[in-house]
XYZ file of C-alpha atoms in Angstrom:
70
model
C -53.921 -110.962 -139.890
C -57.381 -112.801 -140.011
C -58.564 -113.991 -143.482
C -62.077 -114.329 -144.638
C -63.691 -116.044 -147.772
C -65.970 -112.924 -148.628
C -65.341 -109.446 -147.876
C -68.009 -106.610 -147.875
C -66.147 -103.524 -149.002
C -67.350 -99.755 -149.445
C -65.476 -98.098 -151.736
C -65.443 -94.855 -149.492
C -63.974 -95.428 -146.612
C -61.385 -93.449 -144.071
C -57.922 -94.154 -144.655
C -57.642 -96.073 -147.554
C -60.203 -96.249 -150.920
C -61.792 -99.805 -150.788
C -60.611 -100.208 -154.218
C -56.892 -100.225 -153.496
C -58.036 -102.693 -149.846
C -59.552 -104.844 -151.842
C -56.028 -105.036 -154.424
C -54.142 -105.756 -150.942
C -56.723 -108.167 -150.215
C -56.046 -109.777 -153.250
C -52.689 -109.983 -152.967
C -53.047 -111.896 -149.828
C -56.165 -114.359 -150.594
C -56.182 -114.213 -154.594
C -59.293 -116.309 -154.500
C -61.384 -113.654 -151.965
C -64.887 -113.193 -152.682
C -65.276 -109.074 -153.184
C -68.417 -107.670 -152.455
C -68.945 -103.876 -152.898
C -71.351 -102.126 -151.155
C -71.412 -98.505 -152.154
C -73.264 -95.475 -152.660
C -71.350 -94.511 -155.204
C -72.139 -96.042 -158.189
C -70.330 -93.816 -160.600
C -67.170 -96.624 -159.406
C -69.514 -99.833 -160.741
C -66.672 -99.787 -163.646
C -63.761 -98.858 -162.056
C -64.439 -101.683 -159.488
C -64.382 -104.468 -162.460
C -60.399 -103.953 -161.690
C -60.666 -106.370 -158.703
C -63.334 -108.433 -160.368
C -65.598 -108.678 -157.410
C -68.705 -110.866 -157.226
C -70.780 -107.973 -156.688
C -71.539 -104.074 -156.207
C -74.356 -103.433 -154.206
C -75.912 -99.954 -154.603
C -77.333 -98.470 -151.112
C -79.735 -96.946 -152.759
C -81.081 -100.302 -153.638
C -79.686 -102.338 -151.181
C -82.452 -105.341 -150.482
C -83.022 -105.725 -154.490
C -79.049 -105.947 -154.802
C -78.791 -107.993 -152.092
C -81.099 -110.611 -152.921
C -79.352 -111.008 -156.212
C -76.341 -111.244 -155.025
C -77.159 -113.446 -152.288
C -78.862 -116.475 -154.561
């Protein structure tokens, strides 16, 4: 029930992929900020479907950060 103006997402996650979370997001709060912070960067395109602000690979997660932070 709580609403935020940017969410940090992984794309992996438990019970439900944080592609379709971030759709139900969406739905919600159509002007979200989406953030994706993955490891798996082979979804970089498929994540365009949300249109987040960001992906930010954990592999190079400072470098991605700092871009995505200025």
């Amino acid at each position: 029930g709580k609403e935020y103006e940017i969410y940090f997402l992984d794309i992996d996650m438990p019970r439900i992929n944080g592609l379709e979370f971030a759709k139900l997001i969406l739905q919600h709060q159509p002007k979200a900020v989406l953030v994706f912070v993955s490891g798996k960067e082979e979804y970089v395109f498929q994540s365009f479907q949300v249109h987040p602000f960001s992906f930010i690979r954990k592999n190079k997660f400072d470098e991605d950060l700092e871009w995505t932070i200025r």
